């Protein structure tokens, strides 16, 4: 088993990173928070987080900067997808090549750049349906239990399977998946349907239960692409999967709805944009997803 398994460095301490940092620290791991941009950190700093039962927890993480990269043994990247490249770029040539990089974000499409930039590092992908909220710069809430999957994106990552066990001690329902790209695609379908529809309507996820025809049409358009990537479910399978998430998160606003409502960039280029790039490569035409992409882009850029 590789050493230093229990010293995690998190790059991106927002809603999800803050809650993961808290859960990992609570389970006995050493947690450091890394900043690779110029944003100021006021020290000493205590982070607060609330668990699913509403209990308050506190912990004091170490803070690292780019100059500390040589000491990082395990790097978990929890920025937004569109921040991955700018957040990791300063670490090129600084991060030890034996240090595993774990990417955790909605959407797909960052992996190829990370592979090129860090060709020798073990690269792992994570997918989670846990929910987290940022209450302030130093306060976070775990808002929803879910599954977390971790799996290898290159051969060097296979030695790091014990990380799944370690994660499972900190998070409910965490496991290792050799088919991590399938897990990513499953989440991508959910995000490609729920996020743009709710971001455009400004409504909660549950509103899609009244728009089942649109959900079905968007799923249908994705079927040939999903089959090409080895995902075998039929239309009923994908429609029901999306509607089940809409039902389970009926009272929530999707992340894209919240991003647009707050004037932040959305992750559309890594969700629908990624789907469209893959479709183009396969010579598939996805007019409904194309329309959603353009509508979100128009709303995103004033
Ligand atoms: P978030 O709250 O915006 O967190 C991203 C964090 O990354 C921010 O704190 C940001 O800091 C930080 N960051 C960006 N560049 C950095 C850098 N160079 N150095 C250090 N920190 C940097 O977003 P989130 O909700 O946690 O989501 C993160 C990812 O997880 C997204 O892809 C999201 O879709 C996915 N996800 C989220 C949830 C959830 O419930 N929140 C659930 C599942 C998946 P600044 O604020 O200073 O820019
Ligand atoms: O991005 C989101 O908001 C979430 O991934 C999901 C599953 C769509 C629930 O809101």
Coordinates of N, CA and C and ligand atoms in Angstrom, one line a residue, residues 11-17 34-37 39 78-81 83 86-87 104-106 128-134 143 187 255 267, ligand 1:
X11 N -7.2 21.1 -3.4 CA -7.1 22.3 -4.2 C -8.5 22.7 -4.6
X12 N -9.0 23.7 -3.9 CA -10.4 24.2 -4.2 C -11.3 23.9 -3.0
X13 N -11.2 24.8 -2.0 CA -12.0 24.7 -0.8 C -13.3 25.5 -0.9
X14 N -14.2 25.1 -1.8 CA -15.5 25.7 -1.9 C -16.5 24.8 -1.2
X15 N -17.7 24.7 -1.7 CA -18.8 24.0 -1.1 C -18.4 22.5 -0.9
X16 N -18.1 21.8 -2.0 CA -17.8 20.4 -1.9 C -16.4 20.2 -1.2
X17 N -15.4 20.9 -1.6 CA -14.1 20.8 -1.0 C -14.1 21.0 0.5
X34 N -4.7 23.9 -0.3 CA -3.7 24.5 -1.2 C -4.3 25.6 -2.0
X35 N -3.6 26.7 -2.1 CA -4.1 27.8 -3.0 C -3.0 28.0 -4.1
X36 N -3.3 28.0 -5.3 CA -2.3 28.2 -6.4 C -2.5 29.5 -7.1
X37 N -3.5 30.3 -6.6 CA -3.7 31.7 -7.1 C -3.4 32.7 -6.0
X39 N -5.3 34.6 -4.3 CA -6.3 35.0 -3.3 C -5.6 34.9 -1.9
X78 N -10.8 20.0 -6.3 CA -12.3 20.2 -6.1 C -12.7 21.6 -6.5
X79 N -12.0 22.1 -7.6 CA -12.5 23.4 -8.1 C -13.6 23.1 -9.1
X80 N -14.2 24.1 -9.6 CA -15.2 24.0 -10.7 C -14.4 23.4 -11.9
X81 N -15.0 22.8 -12.9 CA -14.3 22.2 -14.0 C -13.6 23.2 -14.8
X83 N -12.1 25.7 -13.7 CA -10.9 26.2 -13.0 C -9.8 25.2 -12.9
X86 N -6.4 26.3 -14.8 CA -5.7 27.4 -14.2 C -5.2 27.1 -12.8
X87 N -5.9 26.2 -12.0 CA -5.5 25.9 -10.7 C -4.3 25.0 -10.7
X104 N -12.2 15.8 -9.1 CA -13.6 15.7 -8.8 C -14.4 16.9 -9.2
X105 N -15.2 16.8 -10.2 CA -16.0 17.9 -10.6 C -17.1 17.4 -11.5
X106 N -18.2 18.2 -11.7 CA -19.2 17.9 -12.6 C -18.7 18.1 -14.0
X128 N -19.3 12.1 -7.5 CA -20.1 12.1 -6.3 C -21.5 12.6 -6.5
X129 N -22.4 12.1 -5.8 CA -23.8 12.7 -5.8 C -24.1 13.2 -4.4
X130 N -23.0 13.4 -3.6 CA -23.2 14.1 -2.3 C -23.5 15.6 -2.6
X131 N -24.2 16.2 -1.7 CA -24.5 17.7 -1.9 C -23.8 18.5 -0.8
X132 N -23.4 19.7 -1.2 CA -22.7 20.6 -0.3 C -23.0 22.0 -0.6
X133 N -23.0 22.8 0.5 CA -23.3 24.2 0.3 C -22.3 25.0 1.0
X134 N -21.9 26.1 0.4 CA -21.0 27.0 1.1 C -21.8 28.1 1.8
X143 N -25.2 18.8 2.6 CA -26.7 19.0 2.4 C -27.3 17.7 1.9
X187 N -23.4 10.5 -14.8 CA -23.6 11.8 -14.1 C -23.7 12.9 -15.2
X255 N -26.9 23.2 -9.8 CA -25.7 24.1 -9.6 C -25.7 25.1 -10.8
X267 N -20.8 25.6 -15.8 CA -20.0 24.5 -16.3 C -20.5 24.0 -17.6
Ligands
LIG1 P1 -17.2 26.2 -5.5 O1 -18.0 26.4 -4.2 O2 -17.2 27.3 -6.5 O3 -15.8 25.7 -5.1 C1 -14.7 25.8 -6.0 C2 -13.5 26.3 -5.2 O4 -12.3 26.3 -5.9 C3 -13.7 27.8 -4.8 O5 -13.6 28.0 -3.4 C4 -12.6 28.5 -5.5 O6 -12.0 29.6 -4.8 C5 -11.5 27.4 -5.5 N1 -10.4 27.6 -6.5 C6 -10.5 28.0 -7.8 N2 -9.2 28.1 -8.2 C7 -8.4 27.9 -7.2 C8 -7.0 27.9 -7.1 N3 -6.2 28.2 -8.1 N4 -6.4 27.6 -5.8 C9 -7.2 27.3 -4.8 N5 -8.6 27.3 -4.9 C10 -9.2 27.6 -6.1 O7 -17.8 24.9 -6.2 P2 -18.4 23.5 -5.6 O8 -19.9 23.7 -5.4 O9 -17.6 23.1 -4.4 O10 -18.2 22.5 -6.8 C11 -16.9 22.0 -7.1 C12 -17.1 21.0 -8.2 O11 -17.8 19.9 -7.7 C13 -18.0 21.5 -9.4 O12 -17.6 20.9 -10.6 C14 -19.4 21.0 -9.0 O13 -20.2 20.9 -10.1 C15 -19.0 19.7 -8.4 N6 -20.0 19.2 -7.4 C16 -20.5 20.0 -6.5 C17 -21.5 19.5 -5.6 C18 -22.1 20.4 -4.5 O14 -23.1 20.0 -3.9 N7 -21.6 21.6 -4.3 C19 -21.9 18.2 -5.7 C20 -21.3 17.4 -6.7 C21 -20.4 17.9 -7.5 P3 -12.6 31.1 -5.1 O15 -14.0 31.1 -4.6 O16 -11.7 31.9 -4.3 O17 -12.5 31.3 -6.6

